[in-house]
Coordinates of C-alpha atoms in Angstrom, one line a residue:
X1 CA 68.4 -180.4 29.7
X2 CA 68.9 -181.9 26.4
X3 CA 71.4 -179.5 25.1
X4 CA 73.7 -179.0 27.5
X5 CA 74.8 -182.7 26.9
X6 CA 75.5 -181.8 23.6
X7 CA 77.9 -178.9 24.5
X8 CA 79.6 -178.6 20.4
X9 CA 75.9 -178.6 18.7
X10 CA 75.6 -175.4 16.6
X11 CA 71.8 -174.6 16.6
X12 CA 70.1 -172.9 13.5
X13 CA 67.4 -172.5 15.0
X14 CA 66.2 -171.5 19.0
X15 CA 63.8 -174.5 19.1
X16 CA 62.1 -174.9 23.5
X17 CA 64.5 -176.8 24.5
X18 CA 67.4 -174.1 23.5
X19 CA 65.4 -171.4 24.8
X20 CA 64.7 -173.5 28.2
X21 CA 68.8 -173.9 27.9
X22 CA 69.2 -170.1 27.4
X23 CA 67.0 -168.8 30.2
X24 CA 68.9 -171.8 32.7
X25 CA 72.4 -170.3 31.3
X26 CA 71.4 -166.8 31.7
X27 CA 70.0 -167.2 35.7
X28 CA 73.0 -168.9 36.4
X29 CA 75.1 -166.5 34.6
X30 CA 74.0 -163.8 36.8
X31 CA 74.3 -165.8 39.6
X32 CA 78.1 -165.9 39.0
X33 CA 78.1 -162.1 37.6
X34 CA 75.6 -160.6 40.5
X35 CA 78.1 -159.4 43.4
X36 CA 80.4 -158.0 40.9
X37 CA 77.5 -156.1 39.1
X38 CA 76.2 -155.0 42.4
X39 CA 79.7 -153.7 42.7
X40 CA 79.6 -151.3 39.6
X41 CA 76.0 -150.2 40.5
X42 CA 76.1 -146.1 40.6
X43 CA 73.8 -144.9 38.0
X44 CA 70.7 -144.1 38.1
X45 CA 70.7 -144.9 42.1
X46 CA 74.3 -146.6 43.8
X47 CA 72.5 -148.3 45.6
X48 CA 74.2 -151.8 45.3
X49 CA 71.4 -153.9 43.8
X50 CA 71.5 -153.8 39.7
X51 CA 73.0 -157.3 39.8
X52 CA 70.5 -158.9 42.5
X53 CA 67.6 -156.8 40.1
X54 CA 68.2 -158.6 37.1
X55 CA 69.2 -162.3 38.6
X56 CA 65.6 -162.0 40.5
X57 CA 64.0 -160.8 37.0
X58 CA 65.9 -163.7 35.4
X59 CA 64.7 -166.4 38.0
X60 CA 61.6 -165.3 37.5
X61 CA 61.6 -165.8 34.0
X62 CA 62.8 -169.5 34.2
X63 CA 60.4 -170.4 36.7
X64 CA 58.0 -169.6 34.0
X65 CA 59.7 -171.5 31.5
X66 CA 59.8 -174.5 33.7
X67 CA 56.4 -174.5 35.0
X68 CA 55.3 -174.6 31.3
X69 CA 57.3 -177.4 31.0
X70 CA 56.1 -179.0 34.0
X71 CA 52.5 -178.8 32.5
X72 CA 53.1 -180.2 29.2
X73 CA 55.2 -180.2 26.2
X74 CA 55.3 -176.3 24.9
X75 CA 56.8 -175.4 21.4
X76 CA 58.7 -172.4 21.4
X77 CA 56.3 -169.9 21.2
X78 CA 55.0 -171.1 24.3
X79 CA 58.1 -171.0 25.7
X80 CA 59.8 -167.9 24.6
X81 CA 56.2 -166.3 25.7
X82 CA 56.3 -167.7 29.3
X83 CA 59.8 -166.3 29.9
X84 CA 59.0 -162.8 28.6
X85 CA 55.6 -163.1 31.1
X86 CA 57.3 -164.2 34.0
X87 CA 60.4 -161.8 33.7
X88 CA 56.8 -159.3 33.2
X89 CA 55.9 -160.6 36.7
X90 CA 58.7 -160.8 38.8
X91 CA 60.5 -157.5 37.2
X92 CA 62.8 -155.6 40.1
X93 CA 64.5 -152.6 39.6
X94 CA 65.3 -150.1 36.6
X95 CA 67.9 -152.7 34.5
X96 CA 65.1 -155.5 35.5
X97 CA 62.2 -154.0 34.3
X98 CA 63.8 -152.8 31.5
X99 CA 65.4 -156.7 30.9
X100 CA 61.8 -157.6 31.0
X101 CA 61.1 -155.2 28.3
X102 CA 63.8 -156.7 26.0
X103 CA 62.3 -160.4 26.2
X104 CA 59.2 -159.1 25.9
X105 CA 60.0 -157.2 22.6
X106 CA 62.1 -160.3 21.2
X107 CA 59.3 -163.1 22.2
X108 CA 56.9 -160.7 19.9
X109 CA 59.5 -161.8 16.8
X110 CA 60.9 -165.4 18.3
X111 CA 57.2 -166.3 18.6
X112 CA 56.3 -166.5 14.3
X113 CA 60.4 -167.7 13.9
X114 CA 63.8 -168.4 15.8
X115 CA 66.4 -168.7 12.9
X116 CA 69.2 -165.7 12.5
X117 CA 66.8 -163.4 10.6
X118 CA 64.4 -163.5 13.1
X119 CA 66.8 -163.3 15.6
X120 CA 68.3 -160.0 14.3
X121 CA 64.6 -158.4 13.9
X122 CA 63.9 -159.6 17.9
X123 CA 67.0 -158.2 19.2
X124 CA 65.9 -154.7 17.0
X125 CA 62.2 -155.3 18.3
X126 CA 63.5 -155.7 21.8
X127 CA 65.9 -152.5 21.2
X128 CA 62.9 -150.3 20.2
X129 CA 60.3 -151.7 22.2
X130 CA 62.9 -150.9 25.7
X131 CA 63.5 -146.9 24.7
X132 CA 59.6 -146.5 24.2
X133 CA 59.1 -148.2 28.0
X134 CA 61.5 -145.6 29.6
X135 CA 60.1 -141.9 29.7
X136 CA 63.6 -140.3 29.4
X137 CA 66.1 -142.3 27.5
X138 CA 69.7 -141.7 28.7
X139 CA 72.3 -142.8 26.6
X140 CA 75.3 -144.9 28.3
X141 CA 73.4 -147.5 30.1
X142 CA 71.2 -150.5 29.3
X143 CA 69.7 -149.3 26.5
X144 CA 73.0 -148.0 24.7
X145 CA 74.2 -151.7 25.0
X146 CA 70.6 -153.1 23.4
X147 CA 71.1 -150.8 20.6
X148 CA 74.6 -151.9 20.1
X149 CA 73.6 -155.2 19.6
X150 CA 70.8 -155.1 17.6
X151 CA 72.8 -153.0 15.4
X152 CA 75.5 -155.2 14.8
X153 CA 73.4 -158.3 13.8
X154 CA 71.3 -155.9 11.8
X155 CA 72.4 -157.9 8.6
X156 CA 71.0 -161.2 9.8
X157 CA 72.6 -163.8 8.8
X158 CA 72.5 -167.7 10.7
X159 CA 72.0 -168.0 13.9
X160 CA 75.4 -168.2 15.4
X161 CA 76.6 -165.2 13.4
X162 CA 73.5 -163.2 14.8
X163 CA 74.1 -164.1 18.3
X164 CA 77.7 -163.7 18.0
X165 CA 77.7 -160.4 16.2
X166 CA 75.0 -159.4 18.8
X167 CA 77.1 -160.5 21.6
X168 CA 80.4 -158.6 20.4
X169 CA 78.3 -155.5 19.4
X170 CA 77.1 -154.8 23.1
X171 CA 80.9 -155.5 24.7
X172 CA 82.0 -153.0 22.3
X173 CA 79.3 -150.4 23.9
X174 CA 79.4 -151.6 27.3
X175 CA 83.2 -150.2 27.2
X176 CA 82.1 -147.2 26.1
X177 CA 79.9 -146.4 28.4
X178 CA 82.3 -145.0 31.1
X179 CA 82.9 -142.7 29.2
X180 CA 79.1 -141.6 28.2
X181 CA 77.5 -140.9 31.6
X182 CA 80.0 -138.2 34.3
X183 CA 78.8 -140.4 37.0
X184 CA 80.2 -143.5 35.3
X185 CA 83.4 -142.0 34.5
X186 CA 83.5 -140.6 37.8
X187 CA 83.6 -144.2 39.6
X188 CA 85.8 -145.7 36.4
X189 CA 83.3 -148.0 35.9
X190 CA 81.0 -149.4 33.1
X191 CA 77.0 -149.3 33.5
X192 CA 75.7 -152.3 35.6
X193 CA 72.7 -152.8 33.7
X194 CA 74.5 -153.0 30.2
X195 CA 76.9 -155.7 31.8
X196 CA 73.9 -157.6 32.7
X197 CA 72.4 -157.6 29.3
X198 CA 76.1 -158.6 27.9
X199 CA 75.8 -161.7 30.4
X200 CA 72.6 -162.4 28.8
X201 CA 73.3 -162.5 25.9
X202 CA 76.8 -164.4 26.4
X203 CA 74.7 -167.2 27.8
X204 CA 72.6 -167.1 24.4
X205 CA 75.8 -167.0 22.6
X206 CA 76.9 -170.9 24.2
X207 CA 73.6 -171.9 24.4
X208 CA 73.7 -171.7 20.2
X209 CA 77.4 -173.0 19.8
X210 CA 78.2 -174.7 23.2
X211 CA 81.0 -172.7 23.7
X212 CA 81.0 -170.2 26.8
X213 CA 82.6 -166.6 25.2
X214 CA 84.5 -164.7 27.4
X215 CA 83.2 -162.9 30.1
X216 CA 81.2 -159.3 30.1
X217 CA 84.0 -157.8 32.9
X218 CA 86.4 -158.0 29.8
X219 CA 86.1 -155.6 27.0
X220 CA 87.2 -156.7 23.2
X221 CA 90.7 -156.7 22.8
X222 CA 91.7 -157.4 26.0
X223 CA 91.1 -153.7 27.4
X224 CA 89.9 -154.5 31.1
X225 CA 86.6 -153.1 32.7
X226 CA 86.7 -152.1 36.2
X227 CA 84.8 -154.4 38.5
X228 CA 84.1 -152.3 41.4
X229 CA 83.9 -148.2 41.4
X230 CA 86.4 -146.0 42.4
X231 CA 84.9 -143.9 44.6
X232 CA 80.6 -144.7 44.2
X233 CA 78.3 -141.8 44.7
X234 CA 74.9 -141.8 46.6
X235 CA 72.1 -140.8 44.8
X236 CA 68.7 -140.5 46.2
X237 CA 70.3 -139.3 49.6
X238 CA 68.9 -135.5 48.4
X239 CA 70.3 -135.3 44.8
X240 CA 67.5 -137.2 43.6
X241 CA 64.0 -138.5 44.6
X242 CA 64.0 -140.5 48.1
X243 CA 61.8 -143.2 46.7
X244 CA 61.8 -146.4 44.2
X245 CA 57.9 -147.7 43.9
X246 CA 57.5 -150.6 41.7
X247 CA 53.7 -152.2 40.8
X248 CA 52.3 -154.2 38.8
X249 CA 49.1 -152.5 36.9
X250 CA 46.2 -154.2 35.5
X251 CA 44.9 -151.5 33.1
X252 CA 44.2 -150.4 29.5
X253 CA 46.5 -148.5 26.8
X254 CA 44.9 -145.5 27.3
X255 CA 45.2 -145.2 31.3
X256 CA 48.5 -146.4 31.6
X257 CA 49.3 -143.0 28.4
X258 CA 47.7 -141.0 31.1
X259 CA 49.8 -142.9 33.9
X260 CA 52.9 -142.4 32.1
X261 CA 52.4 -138.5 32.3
X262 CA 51.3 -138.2 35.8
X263 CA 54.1 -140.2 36.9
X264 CA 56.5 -138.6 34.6
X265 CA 55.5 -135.0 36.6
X266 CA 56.1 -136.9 39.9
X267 CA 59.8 -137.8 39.5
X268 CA 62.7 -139.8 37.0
X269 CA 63.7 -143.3 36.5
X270 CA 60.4 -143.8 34.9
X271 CA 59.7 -147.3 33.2
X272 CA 56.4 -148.8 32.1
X273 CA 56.8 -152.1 30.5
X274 CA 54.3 -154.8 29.2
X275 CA 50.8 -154.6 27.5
X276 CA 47.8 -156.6 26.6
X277 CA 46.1 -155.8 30.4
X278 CA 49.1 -156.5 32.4
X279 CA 52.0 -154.1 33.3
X280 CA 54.9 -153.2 35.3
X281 CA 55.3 -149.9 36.7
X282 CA 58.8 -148.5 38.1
X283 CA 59.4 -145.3 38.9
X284 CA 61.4 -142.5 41.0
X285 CA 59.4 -140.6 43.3
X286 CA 59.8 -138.2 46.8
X287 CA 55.9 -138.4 46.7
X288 CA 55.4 -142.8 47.4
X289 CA 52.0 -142.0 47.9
X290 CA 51.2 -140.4 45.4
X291 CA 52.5 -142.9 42.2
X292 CA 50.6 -145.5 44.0
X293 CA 47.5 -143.7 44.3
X294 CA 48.0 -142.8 40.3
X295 CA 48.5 -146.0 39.9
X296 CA 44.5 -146.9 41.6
X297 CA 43.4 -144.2 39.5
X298 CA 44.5 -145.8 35.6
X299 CA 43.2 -149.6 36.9
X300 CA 44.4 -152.1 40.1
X301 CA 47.9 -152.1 41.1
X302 CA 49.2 -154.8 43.2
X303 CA 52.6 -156.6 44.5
X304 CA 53.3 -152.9 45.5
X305 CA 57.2 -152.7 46.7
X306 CA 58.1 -149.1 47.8
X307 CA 62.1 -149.0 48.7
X308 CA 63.7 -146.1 50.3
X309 CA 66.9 -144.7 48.7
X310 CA 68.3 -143.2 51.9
X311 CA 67.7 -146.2 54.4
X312 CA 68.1 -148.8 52.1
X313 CA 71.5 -149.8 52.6
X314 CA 71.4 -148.9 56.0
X315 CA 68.9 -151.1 56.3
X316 CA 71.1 -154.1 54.7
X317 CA 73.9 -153.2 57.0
X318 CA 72.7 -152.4 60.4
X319 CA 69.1 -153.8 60.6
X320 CA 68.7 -155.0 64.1
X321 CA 66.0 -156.6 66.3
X322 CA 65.6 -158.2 69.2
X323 CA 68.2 -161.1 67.6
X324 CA 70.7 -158.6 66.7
X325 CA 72.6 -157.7 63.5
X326 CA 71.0 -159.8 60.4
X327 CA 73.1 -162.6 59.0
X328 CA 74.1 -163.4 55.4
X329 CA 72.6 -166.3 55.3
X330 CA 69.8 -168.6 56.7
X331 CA 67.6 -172.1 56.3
X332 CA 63.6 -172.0 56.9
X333 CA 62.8 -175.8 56.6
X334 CA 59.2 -177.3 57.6
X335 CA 59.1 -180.6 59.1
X336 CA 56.7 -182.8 60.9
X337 CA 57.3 -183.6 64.7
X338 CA 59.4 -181.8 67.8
X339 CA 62.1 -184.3 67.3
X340 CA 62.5 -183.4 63.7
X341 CA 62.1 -179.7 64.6
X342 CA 64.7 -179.6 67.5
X343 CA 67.5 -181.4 65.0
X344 CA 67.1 -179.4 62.2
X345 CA 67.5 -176.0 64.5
X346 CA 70.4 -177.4 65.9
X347 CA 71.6 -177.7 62.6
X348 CA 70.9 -174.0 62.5
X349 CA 67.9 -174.4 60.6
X350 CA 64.5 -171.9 61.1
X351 CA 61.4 -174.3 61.5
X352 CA 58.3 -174.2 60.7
X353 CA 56.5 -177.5 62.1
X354 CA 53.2 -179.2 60.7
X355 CA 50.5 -180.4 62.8
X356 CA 48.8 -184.2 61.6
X357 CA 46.9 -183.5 58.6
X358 CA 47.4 -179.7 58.3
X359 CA 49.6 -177.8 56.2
X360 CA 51.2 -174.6 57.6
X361 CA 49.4 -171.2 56.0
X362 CA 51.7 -169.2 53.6
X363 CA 51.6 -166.5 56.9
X364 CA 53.5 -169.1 59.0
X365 CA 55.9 -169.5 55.7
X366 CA 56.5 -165.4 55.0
X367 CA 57.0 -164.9 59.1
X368 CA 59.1 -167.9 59.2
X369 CA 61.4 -166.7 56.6
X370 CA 61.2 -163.1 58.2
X371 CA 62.2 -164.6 61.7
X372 CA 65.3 -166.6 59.9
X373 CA 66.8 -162.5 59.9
X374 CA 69.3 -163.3 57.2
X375 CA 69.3 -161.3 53.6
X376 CA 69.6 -164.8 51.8
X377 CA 67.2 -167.4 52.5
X378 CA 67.0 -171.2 51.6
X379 CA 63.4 -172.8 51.6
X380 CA 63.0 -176.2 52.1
X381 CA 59.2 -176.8 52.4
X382 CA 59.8 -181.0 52.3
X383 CA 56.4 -181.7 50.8
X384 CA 54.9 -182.0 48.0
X385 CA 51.7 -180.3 48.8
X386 CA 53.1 -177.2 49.9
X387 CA 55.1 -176.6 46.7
X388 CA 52.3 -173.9 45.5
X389 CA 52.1 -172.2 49.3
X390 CA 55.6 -172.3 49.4
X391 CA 56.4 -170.3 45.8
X392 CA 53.6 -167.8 47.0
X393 CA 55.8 -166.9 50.3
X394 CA 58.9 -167.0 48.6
X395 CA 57.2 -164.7 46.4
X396 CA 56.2 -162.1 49.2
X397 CA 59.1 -162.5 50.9
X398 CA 61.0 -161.2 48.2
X399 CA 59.3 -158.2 47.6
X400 CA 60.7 -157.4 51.3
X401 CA 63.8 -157.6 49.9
X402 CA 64.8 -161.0 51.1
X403 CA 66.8 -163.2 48.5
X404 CA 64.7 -166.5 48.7
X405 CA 65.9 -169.4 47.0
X406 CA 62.9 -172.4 46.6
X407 CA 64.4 -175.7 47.2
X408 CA 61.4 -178.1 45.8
X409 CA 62.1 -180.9 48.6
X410 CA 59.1 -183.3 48.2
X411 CA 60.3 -185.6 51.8
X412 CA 61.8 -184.4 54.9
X413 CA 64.6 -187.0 54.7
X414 CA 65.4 -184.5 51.4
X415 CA 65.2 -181.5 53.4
X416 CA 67.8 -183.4 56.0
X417 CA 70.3 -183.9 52.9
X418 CA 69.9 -180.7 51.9
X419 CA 70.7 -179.2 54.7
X420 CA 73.9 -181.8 55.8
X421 CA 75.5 -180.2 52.8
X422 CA 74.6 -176.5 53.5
X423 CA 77.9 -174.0 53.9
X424 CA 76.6 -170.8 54.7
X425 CA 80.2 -169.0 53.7
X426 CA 80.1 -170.5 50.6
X427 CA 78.5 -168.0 47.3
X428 CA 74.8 -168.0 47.5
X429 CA 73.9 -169.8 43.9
X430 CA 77.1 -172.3 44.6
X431 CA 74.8 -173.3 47.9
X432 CA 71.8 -173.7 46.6
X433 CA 73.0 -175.8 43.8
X434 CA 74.6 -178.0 46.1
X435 CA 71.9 -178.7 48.4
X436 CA 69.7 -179.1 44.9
X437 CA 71.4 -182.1 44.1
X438 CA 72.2 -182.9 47.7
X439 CA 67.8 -183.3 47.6
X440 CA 67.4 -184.5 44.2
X441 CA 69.8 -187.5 44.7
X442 CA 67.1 -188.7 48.2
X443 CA 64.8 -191.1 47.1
X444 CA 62.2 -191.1 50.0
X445 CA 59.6 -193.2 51.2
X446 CA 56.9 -193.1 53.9
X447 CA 54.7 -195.3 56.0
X448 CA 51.4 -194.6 57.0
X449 CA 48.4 -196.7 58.2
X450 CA 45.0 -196.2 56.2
X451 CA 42.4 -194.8 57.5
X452 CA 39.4 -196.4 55.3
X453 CA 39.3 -198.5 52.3
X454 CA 40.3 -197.0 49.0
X455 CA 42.0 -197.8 45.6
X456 CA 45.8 -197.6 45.2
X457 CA 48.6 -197.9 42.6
X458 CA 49.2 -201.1 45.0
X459 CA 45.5 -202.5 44.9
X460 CA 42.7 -201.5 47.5
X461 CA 43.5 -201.1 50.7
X462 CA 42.0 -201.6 54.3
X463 CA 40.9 -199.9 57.1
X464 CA 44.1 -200.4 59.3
X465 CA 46.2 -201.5 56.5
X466 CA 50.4 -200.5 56.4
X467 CA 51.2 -198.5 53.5
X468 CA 54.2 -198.3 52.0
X469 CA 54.5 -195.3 49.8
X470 CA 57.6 -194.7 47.2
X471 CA 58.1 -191.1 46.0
X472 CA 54.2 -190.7 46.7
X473 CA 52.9 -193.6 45.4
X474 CA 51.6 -196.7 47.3
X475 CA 53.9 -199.5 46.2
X476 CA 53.4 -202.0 49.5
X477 CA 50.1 -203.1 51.3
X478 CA 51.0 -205.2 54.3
X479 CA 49.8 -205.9 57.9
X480 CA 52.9 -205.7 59.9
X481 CA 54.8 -202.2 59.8
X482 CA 58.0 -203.7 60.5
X483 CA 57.8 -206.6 57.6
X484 CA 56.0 -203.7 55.4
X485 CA 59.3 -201.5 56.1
X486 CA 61.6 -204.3 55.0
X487 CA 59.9 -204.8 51.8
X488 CA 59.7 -201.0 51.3
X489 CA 63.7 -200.9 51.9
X490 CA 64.5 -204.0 49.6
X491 CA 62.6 -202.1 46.6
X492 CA 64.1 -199.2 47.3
X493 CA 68.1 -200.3 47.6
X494 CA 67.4 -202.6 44.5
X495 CA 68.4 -199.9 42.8
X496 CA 71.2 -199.1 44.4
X497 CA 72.3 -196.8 47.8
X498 CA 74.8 -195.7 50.1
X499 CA 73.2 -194.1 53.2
X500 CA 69.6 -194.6 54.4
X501 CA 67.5 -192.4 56.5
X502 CA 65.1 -193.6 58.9
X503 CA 63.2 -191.4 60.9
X504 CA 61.5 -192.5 63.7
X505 CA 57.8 -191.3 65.3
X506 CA 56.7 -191.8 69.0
X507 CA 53.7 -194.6 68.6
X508 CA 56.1 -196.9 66.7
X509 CA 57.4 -200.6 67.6
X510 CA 60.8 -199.7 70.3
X511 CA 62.5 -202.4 68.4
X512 CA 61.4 -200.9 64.5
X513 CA 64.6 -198.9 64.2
X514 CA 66.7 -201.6 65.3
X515 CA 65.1 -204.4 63.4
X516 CA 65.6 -202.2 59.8
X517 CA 69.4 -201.3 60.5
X518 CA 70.2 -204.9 61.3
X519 CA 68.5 -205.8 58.2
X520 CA 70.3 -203.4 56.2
X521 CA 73.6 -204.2 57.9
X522 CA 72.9 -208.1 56.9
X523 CA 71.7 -207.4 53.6
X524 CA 73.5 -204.8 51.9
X525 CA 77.4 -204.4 53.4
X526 CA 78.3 -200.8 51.7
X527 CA 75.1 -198.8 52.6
X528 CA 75.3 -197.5 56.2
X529 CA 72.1 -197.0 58.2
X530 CA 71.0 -193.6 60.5
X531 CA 68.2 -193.1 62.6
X532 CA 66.9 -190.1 63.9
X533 CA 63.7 -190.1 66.4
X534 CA 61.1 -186.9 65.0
X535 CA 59.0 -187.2 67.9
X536 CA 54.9 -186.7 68.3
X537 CA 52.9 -185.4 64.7
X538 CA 55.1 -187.4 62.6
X539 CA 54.4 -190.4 60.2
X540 CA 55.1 -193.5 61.9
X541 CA 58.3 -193.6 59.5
X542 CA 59.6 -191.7 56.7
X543 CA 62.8 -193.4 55.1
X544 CA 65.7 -191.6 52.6
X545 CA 67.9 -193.8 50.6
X546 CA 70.9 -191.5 49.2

């Protein structure tokens, strides 16, 4: 992103591209913050997941914000508007439903203007617009730490001295909120959910002057914040309601005023955010049932995720099945061809393996995730096509309560890279960025022989033709598959290369590999050549140059 190459340009205004740099920050911001937010997570439920809540609110957000990006160039209207509906969307939790509130109440403001004025007025909008969502407002938690800030940029002002006095406003509160709530000072800790908007809003705070302020753990002059609780009490196991039921609600104004006060009778913790048709319901309840079936009544609920307090971290600890305990940590890739299959699981990869021209069904995704048995989950679907399928199990899978992180590989040879570099011990967001780059830095190529005559970015094709295809495209027409494969390596180490890829499907020449890494060897001295053999339902070749 433009902006983070230009790490000492003081913004005046939050045009898209500063927004797309703020909701990047932020996810990645809670990414480093989550564990230790998880840590300090007692109030309204301990149960260990306000940090995960609002990273998985957050990533859902900047998917949005990309994907409107993928489709076009969006002003920032557009933009700040996709990452209030997406963080609408993907909301989990109390703190991320109510996070989703927040953006939602600023994009109202940041949509007409994005200087420090309007700046100040969204942070008061989003302020406001949070305590109406929640049925009982409790002071010493999220919303103390909104307040706070929209009431220390209440002046206005530019837009550095907004986000800064915003910023230094909600510390200042999130240190006083030990001493707000019993339970809080109980533990010796501050409230998870305000730390989390205080890492937001830190990332907002670089993403306008480039400079990172220091972090939410720290309270203003130095006074240290506790990072993990003293002695953490268990709500929900009989001191509270048993269940957390979470739904998004297609319905109008007037149902979801009627919603509000049958849910309210039903139990606590009750948030209804959003509006124009669309919203998301969280709520409290011994009675699951029954807030769902409330829910059918006001309009259509759906993406229905009921957690239960008690077994909950049970569950996270001790869940067993015929495998055994479930690990941190796992890798569901999809490839084409036993041989591919059989080296990727050896690498300790979950597979999921195409047959010739069929995609595997988002069921074969969700259940292949589901068999991985880890709480963390890296996605490689290593196709283009299956990008959409792929989102939509991630998607599901999460609402299990599986951490899923969506690699976009486009190639299998980018899957392979991405999963050479994969260290399970290593910090979940630090992994995934690695085998990110590990991906993005494969360029990949494919042969295939055409099955009828058609048009191509290469010219028209025959029946029976070679095709070499670059990234997707059809940049070689030959005859030979071995001579097509040459010229299809040449093009592609023109610019450069240290390692290339070649995978190898039953059906092809017995001399093809040989032939390519002797011409590779002769041809270009630094790049070193591997070969790996993926067996029957495989394209005669797929090639990676890293």
């Amino acid at each position: 992103m433009s902006r983070a190459l230009q790490p000492f340009e003081e913004l005046v205004e939050l045009d898209a591209e500063a927004l797309r740099t703020w909701s990047a920050r932020a996810l990645d911001a809670l990414g480093r913050e989550r564990e230790e937010i998880d840590a300090i997570n007692v109030y309204p439920v301990a149960d260990g997941d306000t940090g995960t809540n609002l990273y998985l609110t957050a990533e859902a957000a900047h998917q949005a914000v990309e994907a409107v990006f993928a489709a076009a160039e969006p002003d920032a209207a557009e933009t700040v508007r996709a990452m209030a509906h997406g963080a609408l969307l993907g909301a989990r939790g109390n703190s991320g439903t109510i996070l989703a509130q927040l953006l939602r109440g600023m994009a109202a403001v940041l949509a007409e203007g994005r200087d420090g004025d309007h700046l100040a007025r969204a942070l008061a909008e989003a302020a406001d617009a949070a305590r109406r969502a929640v049925a009982h407002p409790v002071e010493g938690t999220i919303l103390t730490v909104a307040s706070a800030a929209a009431g220390a940029c209440a002046g206005g002002g530019g837009l550095v001295e907004v986000a800064g006095s915003a910023y230094e406003g909600a510390r200042t509160a999130l240190a006083t909120t030990r001493g707000q709530l019993d339970v809080l000072t109980r533990a010796g800790v501050v409230d998870a959910g305000g730390q989390g908007l205080v890492t937001v809003l830190g990332a907002l705070v670089e993403t306008v002057t480039g400079q990172a302020p220091d972090r939410p753990g720290t309270a203003p002059h130095g006074v240290p914040v506790p990072a993990r609780p003293a002695a953490p009490e268990r709500c929900g196991d009989g001191d509270g309601p048993a269940y957390e039921v979470i739904y998004l609600l297609e319905a109008g104004d007037a149902a979801v005023d009627l919603l509000r006060s049958r849910l309210d009778a039903l139990g606590d913790s009750l948030v209804v955010v959003g509006g124009d048709g669309l919203w998301n319901v969280h709520v409290h309840v011994d009675d699951a049932g029954a807030a769902v079936e409330a829910g059918v009544e006001a309009g259509r609920p759906h993406r229905i995720r009921i957690t239960h307090f008690a077994s909950a971290e049970a569950q996270a600890d001790t869940d067993t099945d015929a495998r055994g305990a479930r690990v941190q940590r796992a890798v569901v890739a999809v490839v084409p061809g036993e041989g591919l299959a059989g080296l990727c699981a050896e690498a300790g990869a979950t597979t999921v393996q195409t047959r010739p021209g069929e995609q595997p069904a988002g069921d074969e995704l969700v259940d292949a995730i589901r068999r991985a048995h880890a709480r963390e989950v890296v996605l490689l679907p290593n196709d283009t096509e299956l990008r959409q399928t792929a989102a939509a199990a991630a998607e599901r899978a999460r609402a299990e309560g599986i951490r899923v992180a969506l690699i976009p590989t486009r190639a299998a040879v980018q899957g392979i890279a991405a999963l050479a570099v994969h260290e399970p011990d290593r910090r979940f967001d630090e992994d995934v960025v690695a085998m990110t780059a590990a991906a993005g830095a494969t360029r990949y190529a494919e042969l295939a022989v055409a099955e009828r005559q058609s048009f191509t970015s290469a010219g028209v094709c025959q029946a029976g033709d070679v095709l070499g295809l670059i990234e997707g495209d059809v940049a070689v027409i030959g005859q030979d598959l071995t001579e097509t494969a040459r010229t299809v390596l040449d093009r592609m180490l023109s610019a450069g290369g240290e390692l290339v890829t070649l995978i190898v499907a039953d059906g092809t020449p017995p001399d093809l590999a040989a032939a390519l890494e002797g011409h590779v060897r002769r041809g270009y001295l630094a790049v070193d050549t591997t070969t790996y053999h993926a067996g029957e339902g495989a394209p005669p070749l797929l090639i990676g140059v890293e």
